[in-house]
XYZ file of C-alpha atoms in Angstrom:
516
model
C -124.056 158.771 -43.736
C -122.018 160.384 -40.993
C -119.009 162.669 -40.713
C -117.115 159.668 -39.531
C -113.153 160.038 -39.843
C -111.688 156.764 -39.280
C -108.667 156.996 -36.925
C -105.875 155.996 -37.079
C -104.926 151.722 -35.199
C -103.683 152.453 -31.000
C -101.110 149.977 -30.815
C -102.463 147.245 -27.781
C -99.376 147.854 -25.038
C -100.512 144.166 -23.279
C -98.525 142.925 -26.018
C -95.169 142.627 -26.397
C -93.654 144.374 -29.293
C -90.362 144.276 -30.613
C -89.293 147.883 -32.265
C -86.860 148.046 -34.677
C -84.670 151.192 -36.233
C -86.166 152.729 -39.080
C -84.249 151.869 -42.577
C -83.680 153.143 -45.484
C -86.053 150.554 -48.467
C -86.623 152.920 -51.356
C -83.632 152.309 -53.092
C -84.169 153.356 -56.753
C -88.510 154.666 -58.588
C -88.960 150.563 -58.562
C -89.154 150.736 -55.260
C -92.331 153.659 -55.847
C -95.373 151.180 -55.885
C -94.319 148.607 -52.878
C -94.187 151.907 -50.746
C -98.295 152.786 -51.941
C -98.791 149.648 -50.730
C -97.450 148.542 -47.468
C -98.824 149.880 -44.004
C -96.994 152.166 -43.670
C -98.232 153.989 -46.398
C -101.596 153.137 -45.168
C -101.209 154.137 -41.692
C -99.135 157.912 -42.776
C -102.382 158.490 -45.662
C -105.539 157.523 -42.437
C -103.099 160.599 -40.040
C -103.188 162.900 -42.278
C -107.201 161.986 -43.250
C -107.967 162.096 -39.356
C -105.981 165.479 -38.801
C -108.185 166.693 -41.593
C -111.138 165.888 -41.052
C -111.061 167.475 -37.425
C -110.467 170.951 -38.720
C -113.936 171.244 -41.093
C -115.737 173.883 -39.320
C -118.846 172.432 -37.165
C -122.360 173.073 -36.456
C -122.444 173.121 -32.978
C -126.183 173.100 -31.398
C -125.700 175.262 -27.357
C -127.161 174.058 -24.741
C -130.650 175.732 -24.293
C -130.861 176.671 -28.027
C -132.476 176.282 -31.014
C -130.348 177.443 -33.372
C -127.300 175.938 -34.321
C -124.356 178.685 -35.280
C -120.886 177.939 -36.678
C -117.628 176.983 -35.537
C -114.596 177.528 -36.712
C -110.878 176.429 -35.541
C -108.804 179.131 -36.682
C -104.820 179.722 -35.807
C -104.665 181.266 -32.119
C -108.078 180.653 -30.739
C -109.305 179.748 -27.190
C -111.426 177.863 -28.459
C -109.382 175.244 -29.023
C -107.933 172.477 -26.035
C -103.880 171.103 -25.652
C -103.911 167.821 -24.002
C -100.622 167.135 -21.998
C -98.643 165.438 -24.357
C -99.973 168.278 -26.890
C -98.785 170.857 -24.699
C -95.445 168.998 -23.981
C -94.604 168.890 -27.752
C -95.578 171.759 -27.681
C -92.165 172.837 -25.755
C -89.905 170.267 -26.476
C -90.956 172.470 -30.185
C -90.184 175.580 -28.221
C -86.557 174.035 -26.691
C -85.131 173.495 -29.825
C -86.193 176.071 -31.785
C -83.782 178.290 -28.742
C -80.716 176.402 -29.619
C -80.903 178.061 -33.492
C -79.644 181.472 -30.772
C -76.421 178.625 -29.979
C -75.381 177.737 -33.432
C -76.011 182.035 -35.858
C -75.479 182.091 -38.366
C -72.369 182.201 -39.954
C -71.829 185.469 -41.010
C -70.056 185.709 -45.098
C -72.493 185.885 -49.052
C -74.513 182.027 -50.535
C -77.009 181.831 -51.987
C -78.314 178.726 -50.401
C -77.754 176.946 -47.560
C -75.644 178.366 -44.235
C -73.428 175.642 -42.109
C -75.092 176.802 -38.795
C -77.034 174.689 -39.162
C -74.652 171.839 -39.252
C -73.341 172.683 -36.384
C -77.197 173.337 -34.888
C -78.304 169.870 -36.329
C -75.235 168.426 -34.177
C -76.946 169.693 -30.504
C -80.118 168.653 -31.954
C -78.876 165.181 -32.298
C -77.616 164.797 -29.241
C -79.924 166.605 -26.787
C -82.789 164.583 -28.096
C -83.362 161.313 -26.458
C -83.275 162.499 -23.216
C -85.446 165.841 -24.328
C -88.300 163.162 -24.908
C -87.281 160.618 -21.866
C -88.789 164.609 -19.794
C -92.178 165.860 -23.005
C -93.885 162.074 -24.157
C -95.375 159.866 -21.875
C -93.385 157.276 -20.033
C -95.779 154.366 -21.549
C -94.744 155.756 -24.497
C -90.739 155.022 -24.214
C -91.689 151.896 -22.026
C -94.451 150.656 -24.236
C -95.000 146.608 -24.811
C -92.861 145.562 -21.997
C -88.977 146.461 -24.405
C -88.480 142.316 -24.519
C -84.127 142.363 -23.917
C -82.712 141.582 -27.083
C -85.111 144.177 -29.250
C -84.836 147.758 -30.248
C -86.312 150.579 -27.867
C -89.393 152.952 -28.449
C -87.385 155.821 -27.724
C -85.247 154.058 -31.147
C -88.066 154.887 -34.134
C -89.537 158.364 -32.876
C -85.805 159.862 -32.756
C -85.197 159.058 -36.456
C -88.191 160.714 -37.677
C -87.494 164.173 -35.307
C -84.595 164.040 -36.193
C -85.599 163.093 -40.244
C -88.261 166.691 -39.610
C -85.997 169.213 -39.757
C -83.377 168.891 -43.471
C -80.440 167.049 -44.272
C -77.475 168.354 -42.321
C -75.726 166.798 -45.875
C -77.407 168.536 -48.442
C -78.175 172.209 -46.255
C -81.659 171.810 -47.618
C -85.251 171.006 -46.801
C -89.025 169.946 -48.674
C -91.774 167.806 -48.393
C -89.927 164.763 -47.150
C -88.664 166.135 -44.116
C -92.054 168.172 -43.817
C -93.486 163.951 -43.509
C -90.990 162.816 -41.211
C -92.469 164.703 -38.376
C -96.384 164.111 -39.648
C -94.535 160.000 -38.993
C -93.229 161.398 -35.748
C -96.800 162.344 -34.551
C -97.972 159.378 -35.836
C -95.863 156.993 -33.739
C -97.434 158.641 -31.130
C -100.260 158.765 -31.375
C -99.413 154.614 -32.326
C -97.752 154.404 -29.019
C -101.315 155.945 -26.854
C -99.162 158.893 -25.830
C -101.764 161.131 -27.790
C -106.222 160.941 -26.378
C -108.529 160.424 -27.422
C -111.351 162.518 -27.247
C -114.449 162.443 -29.839
C -115.496 165.114 -32.051
C -111.903 165.829 -33.372
C -110.240 167.584 -30.276
C -106.762 166.231 -29.062
C -106.430 166.126 -33.949
C -107.152 169.471 -33.932
C -104.770 170.953 -31.305
C -101.998 168.130 -32.781
C -102.957 170.740 -35.988
C -103.488 173.678 -34.018
C -100.662 173.522 -31.644
C -98.199 171.752 -33.302
C -98.188 171.053 -36.825
C -99.058 175.254 -36.847
C -95.791 176.389 -34.558
C -93.450 173.429 -36.394
C -90.567 175.772 -36.144
C -88.655 175.225 -39.852
C -90.331 178.163 -40.911
C -87.353 180.644 -39.466
C -84.875 177.617 -39.119
C -85.391 177.528 -43.294
C -85.072 181.548 -43.172
C -82.246 181.511 -39.788
C -80.183 179.511 -42.138
C -81.054 179.643 -45.206
C -82.413 176.149 -46.222
C -82.273 174.950 -49.501
C -85.675 174.148 -51.386
C -85.320 169.861 -51.054
C -86.354 168.004 -54.824
C -88.003 171.932 -54.995
C -89.730 172.196 -58.764
C -89.679 175.080 -58.596
C -92.194 178.203 -59.681
C -93.971 174.154 -60.972
C -93.490 173.138 -57.913
C -96.586 174.337 -54.777
C -94.593 175.822 -53.452
C -90.228 175.725 -51.962
C -91.128 174.139 -49.272
C -94.726 173.015 -47.570
C -97.477 171.064 -48.220
C -99.684 170.275 -45.070
C -101.078 173.757 -43.957
C -103.021 174.169 -47.425
C -104.552 170.963 -47.396
C -105.319 171.915 -43.386
C -106.350 175.162 -43.890
C -108.678 174.269 -47.146
C -110.476 172.776 -44.576
C -110.199 175.016 -42.116
C -112.705 177.341 -44.581
C -114.704 174.793 -46.361
C -118.377 174.359 -44.938
C -119.256 173.652 -41.938
C -121.192 170.679 -41.339
C -122.191 168.223 -37.804
C -122.291 164.893 -37.498
C -124.904 163.610 -39.807
C -123.607 165.787 -42.591
C -121.180 164.727 -45.416
C -117.645 165.944 -46.291
C -118.585 169.045 -48.759
C -118.004 168.957 -51.669
C -118.048 172.018 -53.671
C -118.582 175.638 -51.980
C -117.016 177.379 -48.823
C -117.256 179.557 -45.306
C -119.783 181.256 -45.309
C -117.236 184.844 -43.635
C -113.446 182.859 -45.435
C -111.980 184.358 -48.025
C -112.511 184.109 -51.597
C -108.884 181.705 -53.357
C -108.102 184.251 -55.282
C -107.174 186.644 -53.185
C -103.950 184.583 -51.975
C -102.737 187.046 -55.373
C -103.715 189.840 -52.963
C -101.357 191.228 -50.215
C -102.841 193.084 -48.078
C -106.091 190.152 -47.600
C -102.676 187.661 -46.857
C -101.363 189.584 -44.405
C -104.918 190.626 -43.057
C -105.930 186.478 -42.884
C -102.886 184.716 -42.374
C -103.162 184.887 -38.425
C -106.083 182.948 -38.965
C -105.509 180.006 -41.290
C -102.764 177.426 -42.219
C -103.602 177.850 -45.850
C -102.111 182.419 -45.892
C -100.161 181.124 -43.330
C -98.519 179.012 -45.870
C -98.840 182.484 -48.084
C -97.494 184.778 -45.890
C -94.284 183.116 -46.096
C -94.247 183.481 -49.470
C -94.720 187.119 -49.725
C -92.009 187.051 -47.271
C -89.450 184.921 -49.168
C -90.026 185.178 -52.453
C -90.829 189.108 -54.556
C -92.606 190.376 -57.729
C -96.119 189.033 -59.252
C -97.792 186.203 -56.790
C -99.112 185.162 -61.257
C -94.678 184.981 -61.469
C -93.647 183.139 -58.632
C -96.237 180.824 -57.577
C -98.236 179.445 -60.411
C -99.531 176.793 -59.422
C -100.897 178.126 -56.731
C -102.310 181.162 -58.961
C -104.390 178.756 -61.090
C -106.046 176.819 -57.843
C -107.223 180.455 -56.961
C -109.256 180.306 -59.742
C -110.778 177.378 -58.079
C -114.145 179.263 -58.350
C -116.583 176.158 -56.654
C -114.686 177.120 -53.164
C -112.764 175.885 -50.449
C -114.284 172.177 -50.582
C -113.913 171.233 -53.767
C -110.169 172.664 -53.213
C -110.175 170.134 -49.866
C -112.385 167.491 -51.561
C -111.609 164.126 -50.314
C -113.855 160.865 -51.157
C -114.913 157.983 -48.533
C -113.618 155.048 -49.465
C -114.072 152.250 -47.470
C -111.808 149.161 -47.522
C -111.591 146.143 -44.287
C -108.586 146.681 -42.671
C -107.136 143.395 -40.211
C -109.534 143.118 -37.575
C -111.998 145.822 -37.140
C -112.908 148.270 -40.215
C -110.914 150.777 -41.307
C -112.566 154.024 -43.055
C -110.447 155.980 -45.019
C -110.632 159.220 -47.124
C -108.507 158.199 -50.044
C -106.487 161.019 -52.829
C -110.069 161.214 -55.684
C -108.942 166.067 -56.385
C -108.058 168.647 -54.363
C -104.608 169.100 -52.212
C -105.028 166.090 -51.420
C -105.161 164.296 -54.393
C -101.788 167.290 -55.241
C -100.472 165.976 -52.499
C -100.221 161.892 -52.525
C -98.842 162.321 -56.890
C -96.144 164.744 -55.699
C -95.388 163.841 -52.242
C -96.052 160.113 -51.365
C -96.425 159.886 -55.033
C -92.577 161.027 -56.014
C -89.457 158.803 -55.935
C -86.940 161.649 -55.284
C -88.928 163.197 -51.591
C -90.064 159.136 -50.244
C -86.649 158.750 -51.173
C -84.786 158.951 -47.878
C -88.481 157.386 -45.342
C -87.386 155.260 -43.356
C -89.195 151.791 -42.117
C -89.518 150.432 -39.287
C -91.478 148.938 -36.461
C -94.900 151.535 -36.208
C -94.623 152.341 -39.888
C -93.299 149.179 -41.485
C -92.767 148.206 -45.493
C -95.510 145.215 -44.669
C -97.631 144.812 -47.472
C -101.690 146.101 -46.545
C -103.335 142.811 -47.811
C -106.558 145.590 -48.518
C -104.219 147.208 -50.828
C -104.055 146.623 -54.673
C -101.577 147.827 -57.685
C -101.532 151.327 -57.962
C -102.353 152.002 -60.678
C -99.187 152.907 -63.433
C -99.704 157.584 -63.705
C -96.670 159.765 -64.917
C -96.175 159.645 -61.016
C -95.043 156.624 -60.247
C -93.685 155.385 -64.170
C -91.228 157.985 -64.836
C -88.572 157.284 -61.747
C -85.196 156.437 -61.575
C -83.831 153.055 -61.292
C -81.048 151.410 -60.286
C -78.872 151.849 -63.685
C -79.550 155.306 -63.509
C -78.572 155.358 -59.992
C -75.428 153.884 -59.923
C -74.000 151.912 -63.124
C -72.070 149.667 -62.951
C -69.747 149.802 -65.520
C -67.791 147.125 -65.860
C -71.284 145.026 -67.130
C -71.771 147.644 -69.838
C -67.815 148.462 -71.197
C -68.599 149.298 -74.991
C -66.472 147.513 -77.715
C -65.592 150.270 -79.265
C -62.025 150.444 -78.418
C -60.182 152.530 -75.390
C -60.028 156.104 -76.377
C -55.973 157.825 -77.282
C -56.315 159.745 -79.158
C -59.118 163.456 -80.590
C -60.844 162.046 -83.505
C -59.082 161.492 -86.929
C -60.919 162.266 -89.602
C -61.587 159.555 -91.717
C -59.263 160.220 -94.655
C -56.015 161.411 -93.109
C -54.129 158.653 -93.391
C -53.492 156.079 -95.331
C -55.244 152.996 -94.855
C -57.688 151.881 -93.070
C -55.646 150.792 -89.875
C -54.016 154.412 -88.900
C -57.650 154.256 -87.514
C -57.270 151.411 -84.833
C -58.130 152.455 -81.378
C -59.140 155.395 -81.544
C -62.787 156.281 -81.038
C -62.944 158.717 -84.263
C -66.300 157.565 -86.519
C -65.022 155.638 -89.544
C -66.621 156.817 -93.256
C -66.997 154.226 -94.463
C -64.597 154.883 -97.826
C -61.281 155.488 -96.592
C -58.796 154.036 -98.668
C -59.239 153.214 -102.290
C -59.903 149.292 -101.421
C -61.759 147.361 -103.110
C -63.063 146.331 -100.089
C -64.380 149.222 -99.328
C -67.975 150.358 -98.570
C -68.524 153.202 -100.971
C -71.342 155.285 -98.810
C -75.113 154.521 -99.713
C -76.943 156.205 -102.939
C -80.749 156.838 -102.420
C -82.689 156.381 -105.462
C -79.821 154.904 -107.536
C -79.648 158.519 -108.470
C -77.168 160.960 -106.581
C -74.247 161.098 -108.522
C -71.149 163.475 -106.887
C -67.464 163.535 -105.509
C -69.209 160.112 -103.334
C -70.950 158.639 -105.139
C -69.200 154.576 -107.090
C -69.735 154.396 -110.503
C -66.863 151.421 -110.306
C -65.401 148.366 -108.225
C -63.389 150.892 -106.341
C -65.267 154.170 -103.890
C -63.065 157.659 -104.479
C -61.788 159.905 -102.148
C -63.198 162.562 -100.274
C -62.019 164.889 -101.745
C -59.358 166.492 -100.233
C -57.490 163.315 -100.392
C -57.462 163.809 -103.855
C -55.754 167.320 -103.631
C -58.757 169.586 -104.811
C -59.136 169.484 -107.678
C -61.679 172.507 -109.914
C -65.073 172.085 -108.997
C -67.344 171.392 -112.985
C -70.291 171.815 -113.183
C -72.357 169.735 -114.282
C -73.269 170.622 -118.294
C -70.414 172.013 -118.871
C -68.419 169.462 -120.964
C -65.301 168.739 -121.524
C -62.298 166.795 -119.967
C -61.509 168.286 -116.712
C -58.155 168.315 -117.061
C -58.526 170.553 -121.162
C -60.594 173.483 -119.936
C -58.142 174.184 -117.071
C -54.806 174.522 -119.903
C -57.625 176.521 -122.093
C -57.833 178.825 -119.125
C -61.945 179.223 -120.192
C -64.137 181.512 -118.747
C -67.784 179.458 -117.254
C -69.824 178.673 -120.042
C -73.868 179.799 -118.192
C -76.017 176.681 -119.509
C -78.228 178.723 -121.207
C -75.166 179.561 -123.348
C -74.933 178.578 -127.020
C -72.055 175.421 -128.695
C -69.944 178.449 -130.071
C -70.140 179.914 -133.289
C -73.440 178.677 -133.131
C -74.699 181.828 -131.752
C -75.259 185.439 -129.670
C -74.010 185.087 -126.632
C -75.336 187.852 -124.390
C -73.390 190.600 -123.516
C -71.048 190.825 -121.215
C -71.023 193.674 -119.172
């Protein structure tokens, strides 16, 4: 089977298209399964698989040679070519990065989130419309003729681009914002903005020319952006995920056009997965590989043993089957609308983890907007996602915003501090308090005695008559009487007799133990 990777559908520019401003659709955890069945999910995952497939090393046969050689796609490689669109978007990212100098970080101690990020974001938001006009092909912004009364392509492109730099309200950045940048690139692809070279040439330009130099690392370092929805040490990375997918593909075994995607193994001279715990190897490889580049950023911002601050990455480094196992995917064929759509569905490895920890998590995808390019409409070929821990443990609308009027308790409103059940003279004295009422608060004949376990429990709260006794505090604290003592309590109190041991014989019945 050939290593055919499906490509994201490119829309027909001769057909009229109505654009809409992307809006929020995921309001609660129950909206995540419909998202996993939407056309937007299908398009985003198809695009990610398309980019991932392009990053596998290739076996090529130079002209006039009978031997094949391995072609790898390293960072900064001169073998990577950029189309005009990729080159222009690289310039746009450079301009956005330069705006950081116009909004220097505010001085002053703070743990997370520098308020100057809001100034940077507002400047970018103001300039984005003109920057898109200057650096995107005119055919993209004028796609579909833009009928009167409808939206513009820039409405949707701006929403995803601005959503890819973090939240100016929360001063954070996470994998949901990273997803928004992938969505922006997917929209440009669907509008025909990128070239369509064979063998993944354009895709590799997108990955190594746009996704890797994506300016977020400088934003995080400059403005100390908080990890959005971070799992702490139990997450793969505080901010990123995509570089680990494409970086593991870079180190997988080489393939040819007639080979299947490998399930195991590594490139011949690839570093060992366990080398992520060796800082010297990470420093050597971070300039060539996206996986090690992401790990290198962790070394830049964290201190201490690697296994301690990044236990998930450390566990992954123990996989002995190689980088292809880490990246492993399973090919499935699904019939799309009007054409054969081949997607690489998630089976295990980095891509499975991305689907579970990013695309299936409500805290991550809740802010993802949906328009006409990435639509909320259900994919006709989608199947209902299995009920997993990732899709079942989500907050509901009730927990996100409770209607207090609908859940009014029958309990009386709070008036005073909790009252002990025996503090008043009658049950009526407890009316209106929130204190828990004991079943024996009054000596009334209607009072309910506490339950008697196995009908053998006796003591101050046991009921032996129609009248339930009050707790000791309500009776003036009488002297405690041992269960084996004889005689009335009052008689022993008057006589002021010493406490009798349980083995002592009655008076005159024998010799008492010697007193010490």
